[in-house]
Amino acid sequence: MRALILVLLIVGLGPRHAHSPTLREVLAKHQIKADDFPDADRQITSFAVRADPDWFAIAFYWHTGTDLLPDELRLRTRDRLTGRWRYGEIHSEARRGGSALELHRRGQVVYLRLHVNPSAARTLVLNEDLAIRRFIDGWPSLVLAHGRLVYQNNMTHLAPYHPGSVSLYDPRTDRVNRLFP
């Protein structure tokens, strides 16, 4: 009897996996028809969405049925004024980060923040065609005019103390300047 209770406890207390929505479900939440996508009924995971009045973006992975992310991170953006879609794929060796956490856009610059660990992120700087222009080791705090990005630099995870620092990236000059300290 104890063995049966132990098995029931182990099985009952095992990991719980949240429902992974389909691409169609996520697009429908944002009033976007998925009829153009033959793969719209596949489940996605670890995704980020940005829904502005004139622009929509989603970065996602296909759900594999495991806790592992596939090699390709997929991006789709839609200009809501023209209805034009853009597509991109970024492979793991190029992105060097995990789950998509957030998207920002200013002008022709797209910022995509990826998870690295609790004290670090990798922010991809993409052009409007979703090609990588640059990597930033940190996470966005504020996107300014002309696409300038104020961001927090990564910290050493599990260090005895975590001194913060802030930098400014200017996509027009492709330069980074430390703001603090």
CSV table of N, CA and C in Angstrom, one decimal:
chain,number,residue,atom,x,y,z
A,1,MET,N,0.8,-1.2,0.0
A,1,MET,CA,0.0,0.0,0.0
A,1,MET,C,0.9,1.3,0.0
A,2,ARG,N,1.9,1.3,0.8
A,2,ARG,CA,2.8,2.4,0.8
A,2,ARG,C,3.5,2.7,-0.6
A,3,ALA,N,3.8,1.6,-1.3
A,3,ALA,CA,4.4,1.7,-2.6
A,3,ALA,C,3.4,2.3,-3.6
A,4,LEU,N,2.1,2.0,-3.5
A,4,LEU,CA,1.1,2.5,-4.3
A,4,LEU,C,0.9,4.0,-4.0
A,5,ILE,N,0.9,4.4,-2.8
A,5,ILE,CA,0.8,5.8,-2.4
A,5,ILE,C,2.0,6.6,-2.9
A,6,LEU,N,3.2,6.0,-2.7
A,6,LEU,CA,4.4,6.7,-3.2
A,6,LEU,C,4.4,6.9,-4.7
A,7,VAL,N,4.0,5.9,-5.5
A,7,VAL,CA,3.9,6.0,-6.9
A,7,VAL,C,2.9,7.1,-7.3
A,8,LEU,N,1.7,7.1,-6.6
A,8,LEU,CA,0.7,8.1,-6.9
A,8,LEU,C,1.2,9.5,-6.6
A,9,LEU,N,1.9,9.7,-5.5
A,9,LEU,CA,2.5,11.0,-5.2
A,9,LEU,C,3.5,11.4,-6.2
A,10,ILE,N,4.4,10.5,-6.6
A,10,ILE,CA,5.4,10.9,-7.6
A,10,ILE,C,4.8,11.2,-8.9
A,11,VAL,N,3.9,10.4,-9.4
A,11,VAL,CA,3.2,10.7,-10.7
A,11,VAL,C,2.4,12.0,-10.5
A,12,GLY,N,1.7,12.2,-9.5
A,12,GLY,CA,0.8,13.3,-9.3
A,12,GLY,C,1.6,14.6,-9.0
A,13,LEU,N,2.8,14.5,-8.5
A,13,LEU,CA,3.6,15.7,-8.2
A,13,LEU,C,4.6,16.0,-9.3
A,14,GLY,N,4.6,15.3,-10.4
A,14,GLY,CA,5.5,15.5,-11.5
A,14,GLY,C,5.4,16.8,-12.1
A,15,PRO,N,6.3,17.1,-13.0
A,15,PRO,CA,6.2,18.5,-13.6
A,15,PRO,C,4.9,18.7,-14.4
A,16,ARG,N,4.5,19.9,-14.3
A,16,ARG,CA,3.2,20.3,-15.1
A,16,ARG,C,3.7,21.1,-16.3
A,17,HIS,N,3.2,20.8,-17.4
A,17,HIS,CA,3.5,21.6,-18.6
A,17,HIS,C,2.3,22.4,-19.0
A,18,ALA,N,2.5,23.6,-19.1
A,18,ALA,CA,1.4,24.5,-19.5
A,18,ALA,C,1.0,24.2,-21.0
A,19,HIS,N,-0.2,24.5,-21.3
A,19,HIS,CA,-0.6,24.4,-22.7
A,19,HIS,C,0.2,25.3,-23.6
A,20,SER,N,0.7,24.7,-24.7
A,20,SER,CA,1.4,25.5,-25.7
A,20,SER,C,0.4,25.9,-26.7
A,21,PRO,N,0.2,27.2,-26.9
A,21,PRO,CA,-0.8,27.6,-27.9
A,21,PRO,C,-0.3,27.4,-29.3
A,22,THR,N,-1.2,27.3,-30.3
A,22,THR,CA,-0.9,27.3,-31.7
A,22,THR,C,-0.6,28.7,-32.2
A,23,LEU,N,0.1,28.7,-33.3
A,23,LEU,CA,0.4,30.1,-33.9
A,23,LEU,C,-0.9,30.7,-34.2
A,24,ARG,N,-1.9,30.0,-34.7
A,24,ARG,CA,-3.2,30.5,-35.0
A,24,ARG,C,-3.9,31.2,-33.8
A,25,GLU,N,-3.8,30.5,-32.6
A,25,GLU,CA,-4.4,31.0,-31.4
A,25,GLU,C,-3.8,32.4,-31.0
A,26,VAL,N,-2.5,32.4,-31.1
A,26,VAL,CA,-1.8,33.7,-30.7
A,26,VAL,C,-2.1,34.8,-31.7
A,27,LEU,N,-2.1,34.5,-33.0
A,27,LEU,CA,-2.4,35.5,-33.9
A,27,LEU,C,-3.9,36.0,-33.8
A,28,ALA,N,-4.8,35.1,-33.5
A,28,ALA,CA,-6.2,35.4,-33.3
A,28,ALA,C,-6.4,36.4,-32.1
A,29,LYS,N,-5.6,36.2,-31.1
A,29,LYS,CA,-5.7,37.1,-29.9
A,29,LYS,C,-5.4,38.6,-30.3
A,30,HIS,N,-4.7,38.7,-31.4
A,30,HIS,CA,-4.3,40.1,-31.9
A,30,HIS,C,-5.0,40.4,-33.2
A,31,GLN,N,-6.2,39.8,-33.4
A,31,GLN,CA,-7.0,40.1,-34.6
A,31,GLN,C,-6.3,39.9,-35.9
A,32,ILE,N,-5.5,38.9,-36.0
A,32,ILE,CA,-4.7,38.6,-37.2
A,32,ILE,C,-5.2,37.3,-37.7
A,33,LYS,N,-5.6,37.2,-39.0
A,33,LYS,CA,-6.0,35.9,-39.6
A,33,LYS,C,-4.7,35.1,-40.0
A,34,ALA,N,-4.8,33.8,-39.7
A,34,ALA,CA,-3.6,33.0,-40.0
A,34,ALA,C,-3.8,32.2,-41.3
A,35,ASP,N,-4.7,32.6,-42.1
A,35,ASP,CA,-5.0,31.8,-43.3
A,35,ASP,C,-3.8,31.7,-44.3
A,36,ASP,N,-2.9,32.7,-44.2
A,36,ASP,CA,-1.7,32.7,-45.1
A,36,ASP,C,-0.6,31.7,-44.6
A,37,PHE,N,-0.8,31.1,-43.5
A,37,PHE,CA,0.2,30.2,-42.9
A,37,PHE,C,-0.2,28.8,-42.9
A,38,PRO,N,0.4,27.9,-43.7
A,38,PRO,CA,0.0,26.5,-43.7
A,38,PRO,C,0.4,25.8,-42.4
A,39,ASP,N,1.3,26.4,-41.6
A,39,ASP,CA,1.7,25.8,-40.4
A,39,ASP,C,1.1,26.4,-39.1
A,40,ALA,N,0.0,27.2,-39.3
A,40,ALA,CA,-0.6,28.0,-38.3
A,40,ALA,C,-1.2,27.1,-37.1
A,41,ASP,N,-1.4,25.8,-37.4
A,41,ASP,CA,-2.0,25.0,-36.3
A,41,ASP,C,-1.0,24.2,-35.5
A,42,ARG,N,0.3,24.5,-35.8
A,42,ARG,CA,1.4,23.9,-34.9
A,42,ARG,C,1.5,24.7,-33.6
A,43,GLN,N,1.9,24.0,-32.6
A,43,GLN,CA,2.1,24.7,-31.3
A,43,GLN,C,3.4,25.4,-31.3
A,44,ILE,N,3.4,26.5,-30.5
A,44,ILE,CA,4.6,27.3,-30.4
A,44,ILE,C,4.9,27.4,-28.9
A,45,THR,N,6.2,27.8,-28.6
A,45,THR,CA,6.6,28.0,-27.2
A,45,THR,C,7.6,29.1,-27.1
A,46,SER,N,7.9,29.6,-25.9
A,46,SER,CA,8.9,30.5,-25.6
A,46,SER,C,8.9,31.7,-26.6
A,47,PHE,N,7.7,32.3,-26.7
A,47,PHE,CA,7.5,33.4,-27.7
A,47,PHE,C,7.3,34.8,-27.1
A,48,ALA,N,7.5,35.8,-27.9
A,48,ALA,CA,7.2,37.2,-27.5
A,48,ALA,C,6.4,37.8,-28.6
A,49,VAL,N,5.5,38.7,-28.3
A,49,VAL,CA,4.6,39.4,-29.2
A,49,VAL,C,4.7,40.9,-29.0
A,50,ARG,N,4.7,41.6,-30.0
A,50,ARG,CA,4.6,43.1,-30.0
A,50,ARG,C,3.4,43.5,-30.9
A,51,ALA,N,2.4,44.1,-30.3
A,51,ALA,CA,1.2,44.5,-31.1
A,51,ALA,C,1.0,46.0,-31.0
A,52,ASP,N,1.6,46.7,-31.9
A,52,ASP,CA,1.4,48.2,-32.0
A,52,ASP,C,0.3,48.5,-33.0
A,53,PRO,N,-0.3,49.7,-33.0
A,53,PRO,CA,-1.4,50.0,-34.0
A,53,PRO,C,-1.0,49.8,-35.4
A,54,ASP,N,0.3,50.0,-35.8
A,54,ASP,CA,0.7,49.9,-37.2
A,54,ASP,C,1.7,48.8,-37.5
A,55,TRP,N,2.0,48.0,-36.4
A,55,TRP,CA,3.0,46.9,-36.6
A,55,TRP,C,2.8,45.8,-35.7
A,56,PHE,N,2.9,44.6,-36.1
A,56,PHE,CA,2.8,43.4,-35.3
A,56,PHE,C,4.0,42.5,-35.5
A,57,ALA,N,4.5,41.9,-34.4
A,57,ALA,CA,5.7,41.1,-34.5
A,57,ALA,C,5.5,39.9,-33.5
A,58,ILE,N,6.0,38.7,-33.9
A,58,ILE,CA,6.1,37.6,-33.1
A,58,ILE,C,7.4,36.9,-33.3
A,59,ALA,N,8.0,36.5,-32.2
A,59,ALA,CA,9.3,35.7,-32.3
A,59,ALA,C,8.9,34.4,-31.5
A,60,PHE,N,9.2,33.2,-32.1
A,60,PHE,CA,8.7,32.0,-31.4
A,60,PHE,C,9.6,30.8,-31.9
A,61,TYR,N,9.4,29.7,-31.2
A,61,TYR,CA,10.0,28.4,-31.5
A,61,TYR,C,8.8,27.5,-31.7
A,62,TRP,N,9.0,26.5,-32.6
A,62,TRP,CA,8.0,25.4,-32.7
A,62,TRP,C,8.1,24.6,-31.4
A,63,HIS,N,7.0,24.2,-30.9
A,63,HIS,CA,7.0,23.3,-29.7
A,63,HIS,C,7.4,21.9,-30.1
A,64,THR,N,8.4,21.4,-29.4
A,64,THR,CA,8.9,20.0,-29.7
A,64,THR,C,8.3,18.9,-28.9
A,65,GLY,N,7.5,19.3,-27.9
A,65,GLY,CA,7.0,18.2,-27.0
A,65,GLY,C,7.9,17.9,-25.9
A,66,THR,N,9.1,18.6,-25.8
A,66,THR,CA,10.1,18.4,-24.8
A,66,THR,C,10.3,19.8,-24.2
A,67,ASP,N,11.2,19.8,-23.2
A,67,ASP,CA,11.6,21.1,-22.6
A,67,ASP,C,12.8,21.8,-23.4
A,68,LEU,N,13.2,21.2,-24.4
A,68,LEU,CA,14.3,21.7,-25.2
A,68,LEU,C,13.8,22.6,-26.4
A,69,LEU,N,14.5,23.7,-26.6
A,69,LEU,CA,14.1,24.5,-27.7
A,69,LEU,C,14.8,24.0,-29.0
A,70,PRO,N,14.0,24.1,-30.1
A,70,PRO,CA,14.7,23.7,-31.4
A,70,PRO,C,15.7,24.7,-31.8
A,71,ASP,N,16.5,24.4,-32.8
A,71,ASP,CA,17.6,25.2,-33.3
A,71,ASP,C,17.1,26.6,-33.8
A,72,GLU,N,16.0,26.6,-34.5
A,72,GLU,CA,15.5,27.9,-35.2
A,72,GLU,C,14.6,28.7,-34.4
A,73,LEU,N,14.9,29.9,-34.2
A,73,LEU,CA,14.0,30.9,-33.6
A,73,LEU,C,13.3,31.6,-34.9
A,74,ARG,N,12.0,31.6,-34.9
A,74,ARG,CA,11.3,32.2,-36.1
A,74,ARG,C,10.7,33.5,-35.7
A,75,LEU,N,10.8,34.4,-36.7
A,75,LEU,CA,10.3,35.8,-36.6
A,75,LEU,C,9.3,36.1,-37.7
A,76,ARG,N,8.2,36.7,-37.3
A,76,ARG,CA,7.3,37.2,-38.4
A,76,ARG,C,6.8,38.6,-37.9
A,77,THR,N,6.9,39.5,-38.9
A,77,THR,CA,6.4,40.9,-38.6
A,77,THR,C,5.4,41.2,-39.7
A,78,ARG,N,4.4,42.1,-39.3
A,78,ARG,CA,3.4,42.5,-40.3
A,78,ARG,C,3.2,44.0,-40.2
A,79,ASP,N,3.4,44.7,-41.3
A,79,ASP,CA,3.0,46.1,-41.4
A,79,ASP,C,1.5,46.2,-41.5
A,80,ARG,N,0.8,46.7,-40.5
A,80,ARG,CA,-0.6,46.7,-40.5
A,80,ARG,C,-1.2,47.6,-41.5
A,81,LEU,N,-0.4,48.6,-41.9
A,81,LEU,CA,-0.9,49.6,-42.9
A,81,LEU,C,-0.9,49.0,-44.3
A,82,THR,N,0.1,48.2,-44.7
A,82,THR,CA,0.2,47.7,-46.0
A,82,THR,C,-0.2,46.2,-46.0
A,83,GLY,N,-0.2,45.5,-44.9
A,83,GLY,CA,-0.5,44.1,-44.8
A,83,GLY,C,0.6,43.2,-45.2
A,84,ARG,N,1.8,43.8,-45.4
A,84,ARG,CA,3.0,43.0,-45.8
A,84,ARG,C,3.6,42.3,-44.6
A,85,TRP,N,3.9,41.0,-44.8
A,85,TRP,CA,4.6,40.2,-43.8
A,85,TRP,C,6.1,40.1,-44.2
A,86,ARG,N,6.9,40.0,-43.2
A,86,ARG,CA,8.3,39.7,-43.3
A,86,ARG,C,8.6,38.5,-42.4
A,87,TYR,N,9.5,37.6,-42.9
A,87,TYR,CA,9.9,36.4,-42.2
A,87,TYR,C,11.4,36.3,-41.9
A,88,GLY,N,11.7,35.7,-40.8
A,88,GLY,CA,13.1,35.5,-40.5
A,88,GLY,C,13.3,34.3,-39.7
A,89,GLU,N,14.5,33.7,-39.7
A,89,GLU,CA,14.9,32.6,-38.9
A,89,GLU,C,16.3,32.9,-38.4
A,90,ILE,N,16.5,32.6,-37.1
A,90,ILE,CA,17.8,32.8,-36.5
A,90,ILE,C,18.2,31.5,-35.9
A,91,HIS,N,19.3,30.9,-36.2
A,91,HIS,CA,19.8,29.6,-35.7
A,91,HIS,C,20.5,29.8,-34.4
A,92,SER,N,20.6,28.8,-33.6
A,92,SER,CA,21.1,28.9,-32.2
A,92,SER,C,22.6,29.4,-32.2
A,93,GLU,N,23.4,29.0,-33.1
A,93,GLU,CA,24.8,29.5,-33.1
A,93,GLU,C,24.9,31.0,-33.4
A,94,ALA,N,23.9,31.6,-34.1
A,94,ALA,CA,23.9,33.0,-34.3
A,94,ALA,C,23.2,33.8,-33.2
A,95,ARG,N,22.2,33.3,-32.6
A,95,ARG,CA,21.5,34.1,-31.6
A,95,ARG,C,22.1,34.0,-30.2
A,96,ARG,N,22.6,32.9,-29.8
A,96,ARG,CA,23.3,32.7,-28.5
A,96,ARG,C,22.4,33.2,-27.3
A,97,GLY,N,21.2,32.8,-27.4
A,97,GLY,CA,20.2,33.1,-26.3
A,97,GLY,C,19.0,32.1,-26.4
A,98,GLY,N,18.1,32.2,-25.5
A,98,GLY,CA,17.0,31.2,-25.4
A,98,GLY,C,15.7,31.8,-25.7
A,99,SER,N,14.8,31.7,-24.8
A,99,SER,CA,13.4,32.1,-25.0
A,99,SER,C,13.3,33.6,-25.4
A,100,ALA,N,12.4,33.9,-26.3
A,100,ALA,CA,12.1,35.3,-26.7
A,100,ALA,C,11.3,35.9,-25.6
A,101,LEU,N,11.8,37.1,-25.1
A,101,LEU,CA,11.2,37.8,-24.0
A,101,LEU,C,10.4,39.0,-24.4
A,102,GLU,N,11.0,39.8,-25.3
A,102,GLU,CA,10.3,41.0,-25.7
A,102,GLU,C,10.8,41.5,-27.0
A,103,LEU,N,10.0,42.3,-27.7
A,103,LEU,CA,10.3,42.9,-29.0
A,103,LEU,C,10.0,44.4,-28.9
A,104,HIS,N,10.9,45.2,-29.5
A,104,HIS,CA,10.7,46.7,-29.7
A,104,HIS,C,11.0,47.1,-31.1
A,105,ARG,N,10.4,48.1,-31.6
A,105,ARG,CA,10.8,48.7,-32.9
A,105,ARG,C,10.7,50.2,-32.8
A,106,ARG,N,11.7,50.8,-33.5
A,106,ARG,CA,11.7,52.2,-33.6
A,106,ARG,C,12.3,52.4,-35.0
A,107,GLY,N,11.5,53.0,-35.9
A,107,GLY,CA,12.0,53.2,-37.3
A,107,GLY,C,12.3,51.9,-38.0
A,108,GLN,N,13.5,51.7,-38.5
A,108,GLN,CA,13.8,50.5,-39.2
A,108,GLN,C,14.7,49.5,-38.3
A,109,VAL,N,14.6,49.8,-37.0
A,109,VAL,CA,15.4,48.9,-36.1
A,109,VAL,C,14.5,48.1,-35.2
A,110,VAL,N,14.7,46.8,-35.1
A,110,VAL,CA,14.0,45.9,-34.3
A,110,VAL,C,14.9,45.4,-33.2
A,111,TYR,N,14.5,45.4,-32.0
A,111,TYR,CA,15.2,44.8,-30.8
A,111,TYR,C,14.5,43.6,-30.3
A,112,LEU,N,15.2,42.5,-30.2
A,112,LEU,CA,14.6,41.3,-29.7
A,112,LEU,C,15.4,40.8,-28.5
A,113,ARG,N,14.8,40.8,-27.3
A,113,ARG,CA,15.5,40.3,-26.1
A,113,ARG,C,15.3,38.8,-25.9
A,114,LEU,N,16.4,38.1,-25.7
A,114,LEU,CA,16.4,36.7,-25.5
A,114,LEU,C,16.9,36.4,-24.1
A,115,HIS,N,16.4,35.4,-23.4
A,115,HIS,CA,16.8,35.0,-22.1
A,115,HIS,C,18.2,34.3,-22.2
A,116,VAL,N,19.0,34.6,-21.2
A,116,VAL,CA,20.3,33.9,-21.0
A,116,VAL,C,20.3,33.2,-19.7
A,117,ASN,N,20.1,34.0,-18.6
A,117,ASN,CA,20.0,33.6,-17.3
A,117,ASN,C,19.3,34.7,-16.5
A,118,PRO,N,19.0,34.5,-15.2
A,118,PRO,CA,18.3,35.6,-14.4
A,118,PRO,C,19.1,36.9,-14.4
A,119,SER,N,20.4,36.9,-14.6
A,119,SER,CA,21.1,38.2,-14.6
A,119,SER,C,21.6,38.6,-15.9
A,120,ALA,N,21.2,38.0,-17.0
A,120,ALA,CA,21.7,38.3,-18.3
A,120,ALA,C,20.7,38.0,-19.4
A,121,ALA,N,20.8,38.8,-20.5
A,121,ALA,CA,20.0,38.7,-21.6
A,121,ALA,C,20.9,39.0,-22.9
A,122,ARG,N,20.5,38.5,-24.0
A,122,ARG,CA,21.1,38.8,-25.3
A,122,ARG,C,20.0,39.6,-26.1
A,123,THR,N,20.3,40.8,-26.4
A,123,THR,CA,19.4,41.6,-27.3
A,123,THR,C,19.9,41.6,-28.7
A,124,LEU,N,19.1,41.1,-29.6
A,124,LEU,CA,19.5,41.2,-31.0
A,124,LEU,C,19.0,42.5,-31.6
A,125,VAL,N,19.9,43.1,-32.4
A,125,VAL,CA,19.6,44.3,-33.1
A,125,VAL,C,19.3,43.8,-34.5
A,126,LEU,N,18.1,44.0,-35.0
A,126,LEU,CA,17.7,43.5,-36.4
A,126,LEU,C,17.4,44.7,-37.3
A,127,ASN,N,17.6,44.5,-38.6
A,127,ASN,CA,17.1,45.5,-39.5
A,127,ASN,C,15.6,45.2,-39.8
A,128,GLU,N,15.0,46.0,-40.6
A,128,GLU,CA,13.6,45.8,-40.9
A,128,GLU,C,13.3,44.5,-41.7
A,129,ASP,N,14.3,43.9,-42.3
A,129,ASP,CA,14.2,42.6,-43.0
A,129,ASP,C,14.6,41.5,-42.1
A,130,LEU,N,14.7,41.8,-40.8
A,130,LEU,CA,15.0,40.8,-39.7
A,130,LEU,C,16.3,40.1,-39.8
A,131,ALA,N,17.3,40.8,-40.4
A,131,ALA,CA,18.7,40.3,-40.4
A,131,ALA,C,19.4,40.9,-39.2
A,132,ILE,N,20.3,40.1,-38.6
A,132,ILE,CA,21.0,40.5,-37.4
A,132,ILE,C,22.0,41.6,-37.8
A,133,ARG,N,22.0,42.7,-37.1
A,133,ARG,CA,23.0,43.8,-37.3
A,133,ARG,C,24.0,43.7,-36.2
A,134,ARG,N,23.6,43.4,-35.0
A,134,ARG,CA,24.5,43.4,-33.9
A,134,ARG,C,23.9,42.7,-32.7
A,135,PHE,N,24.7,42.3,-31.7
A,135,PHE,CA,24.3,41.7,-30.5
A,135,PHE,C,24.6,42.7,-29.4
A,136,ILE,N,23.7,42.8,-28.4
A,136,ILE,CA,23.9,43.6,-27.2
A,136,ILE,C,23.8,42.7,-26.0
A,137,ASP,N,24.8,42.7,-25.1
A,137,ASP,CA,24.7,41.8,-23.9
A,137,ASP,C,24.1,42.7,-22.8
A,138,GLY,N,22.8,42.6,-22.7
A,138,GLY,CA,22.0,43.3,-21.8
A,138,GLY,C,20.5,43.3,-22.2
A,139,TRP,N,19.7,44.0,-21.4
A,139,TRP,CA,18.3,44.0,-21.7
A,139,TRP,C,17.8,45.5,-21.8
A,140,PRO,N,16.9,45.7,-22.7
A,140,PRO,CA,16.4,47.1,-23.0
A,140,PRO,C,15.7,47.7,-21.8
A,141,SER,N,15.9,49.0,-21.5
A,141,SER,CA,15.2,49.7,-20.5
A,141,SER,C,14.3,50.8,-21.2
A,142,LEU,N,14.8,51.4,-22.3
A,142,LEU,CA,14.1,52.4,-22.9
A,142,LEU,C,14.5,52.6,-24.4
A,143,VAL,N,13.6,52.6,-25.3
A,143,VAL,CA,13.9,52.9,-26.7
A,143,VAL,C,13.6,54.3,-27.0
A,144,LEU,N,14.6,55.1,-27.4
A,144,LEU,CA,14.5,56.5,-27.6
A,144,LEU,C,14.3,56.8,-29.1
A,145,ALA,N,14.2,58.1,-29.4
A,145,ALA,CA,14.0,58.5,-30.8
A,145,ALA,C,15.2,58.0,-31.7
A,146,HIS,N,14.9,57.8,-33.0
A,146,HIS,CA,15.9,57.3,-33.9
A,146,HIS,C,16.4,55.9,-33.5
A,147,GLY,N,15.7,55.2,-32.7
A,147,GLY,CA,16.1,53.8,-32.3
A,147,GLY,C,17.2,53.7,-31.3
A,148,ARG,N,17.6,54.8,-30.7
A,148,ARG,CA,18.6,54.7,-29.7
A,148,ARG,C,18.1,53.8,-28.5
A,149,LEU,N,18.9,53.0,-27.9
A,149,LEU,CA,18.5,52.1,-26.9
A,149,LEU,C,19.3,52.3,-25.6
A,150,VAL,N,18.6,52.6,-24.5
A,150,VAL,CA,19.2,52.6,-23.2
A,150,VAL,C,19.0,51.2,-22.6
A,151,TYR,N,20.0,50.6,-22.2
A,151,TYR,CA,19.9,49.2,-21.7
A,151,TYR,C,20.8,48.9,-20.5
A,152,GLN,N,20.4,48.0,-19.7
A,152,GLN,CA,21.1,47.5,-18.6
A,152,GLN,C,22.1,46.4,-19.0
A,153,ASN,N,23.4,46.6,-18.7
A,153,ASN,CA,24.3,45.6,-19.1
A,153,ASN,C,24.2,44.3,-18.2
A,154,ASN,N,24.6,43.2,-18.8
A,154,ASN,CA,24.5,41.9,-18.1
A,154,ASN,C,25.3,42.0,-16.8
A,155,MET,N,24.9,41.2,-15.8
A,155,MET,CA,25.7,41.1,-14.6
A,155,MET,C,26.2,39.7,-14.4
A,156,THR,N,27.3,39.5,-13.6
A,156,THR,CA,27.8,38.2,-13.4
A,156,THR,C,26.9,37.4,-12.5
A,157,HIS,N,26.3,36.4,-13.0
A,157,HIS,CA,25.3,35.6,-12.2
A,157,HIS,C,26.0,34.9,-11.0
A,158,LEU,N,25.4,34.9,-9.9
A,158,LEU,CA,25.9,34.3,-8.7
A,158,LEU,C,27.2,34.9,-8.1
A,159,ALA,N,27.4,36.2,-8.5
A,159,ALA,CA,28.6,36.9,-7.9
A,159,ALA,C,28.2,37.4,-6.5
A,160,PRO,N,29.1,37.6,-5.6
A,160,PRO,CA,28.8,38.1,-4.3
A,160,PRO,C,28.0,39.4,-4.3
A,161,TYR,N,28.2,40.2,-5.2
A,161,TYR,CA,27.4,41.5,-5.4
A,161,TYR,C,27.2,41.7,-6.9
A,162,HIS,N,26.2,42.4,-7.2
A,162,HIS,CA,25.8,42.6,-8.6
A,162,HIS,C,25.8,44.1,-8.9
A,163,PRO,N,26.9,44.7,-9.2
A,163,PRO,CA,26.9,46.1,-9.6
A,163,PRO,C,26.2,46.3,-10.9
A,164,GLY,N,25.3,47.2,-11.0
A,164,GLY,CA,24.6,47.5,-12.2
A,164,GLY,C,25.3,48.5,-13.1
A,165,SER,N,25.1,48.5,-14.3
A,165,SER,CA,25.6,49.5,-15.2
A,165,SER,C,24.7,49.7,-16.4
A,166,VAL,N,24.7,50.8,-17.0
A,166,VAL,CA,23.7,51.2,-18.0
A,166,VAL,C,24.5,51.8,-19.2
A,167,SER,N,24.1,51.4,-20.4
A,167,SER,CA,24.7,51.9,-21.6
A,167,SER,C,23.7,52.4,-22.6
A,168,LEU,N,24.2,53.1,-23.6
A,168,LEU,CA,23.4,53.6,-24.7
A,168,LEU,C,23.9,53.1,-26.0
A,169,TYR,N,23.0,52.5,-26.8
A,169,TYR,CA,23.4,52.0,-28.1
A,169,TYR,C,22.7,52.9,-29.2
A,170,ASP,N,23.5,53.4,-30.1
A,170,ASP,CA,23.0,54.3,-31.2
A,170,ASP,C,23.1,53.5,-32.5
A,171,PRO,N,21.9,53.1,-33.1
A,171,PRO,CA,22.0,52.3,-34.3
A,171,PRO,C,22.5,53.1,-35.6
A,172,ARG,N,22.4,54.4,-35.5
A,172,ARG,CA,22.9,55.2,-36.6
A,172,ARG,C,24.4,55.2,-36.7
A,173,THR,N,25.1,55.1,-35.6
A,173,THR,CA,26.5,55.1,-35.6
A,173,THR,C,27.1,53.7,-35.3
A,174,ASP,N,26.2,52.8,-34.8
A,174,ASP,CA,26.6,51.5,-34.3
A,174,ASP,C,27.6,51.5,-33.2
A,175,ARG,N,27.4,52.5,-32.3
A,175,ARG,CA,28.3,52.7,-31.2
A,175,ARG,C,27.6,52.5,-29.9
A,176,VAL,N,28.3,52.0,-28.9
A,176,VAL,CA,27.8,51.9,-27.5
A,176,VAL,C,28.6,52.8,-26.6
A,177,ASN,N,27.9,53.6,-25.8
A,177,ASN,CA,28.5,54.4,-24.8
A,177,ASN,C,28.0,54.1,-23.4
A,178,ARG,N,28.9,53.9,-22.5
A,178,ARG,CA,28.6,53.6,-21.1
A,178,ARG,C,28.0,54.9,-20.5
A,179,LEU,N,26.8,54.8,-19.8
A,179,LEU,CA,26.2,55.9,-19.2
A,179,LEU,C,26.4,55.9,-17.7
A,180,PHE,N,26.4,54.7,-17.1
A,180,PHE,CA,26.6,54.6,-15.6
A,180,PHE,C,27.2,53.3,-15.3
A,181,PRO,N,28.1,53.1,-14.4
A,181,PRO,CA,28.8,54.1,-13.7
A,181,PRO,C,29.8,54.8,-14.6
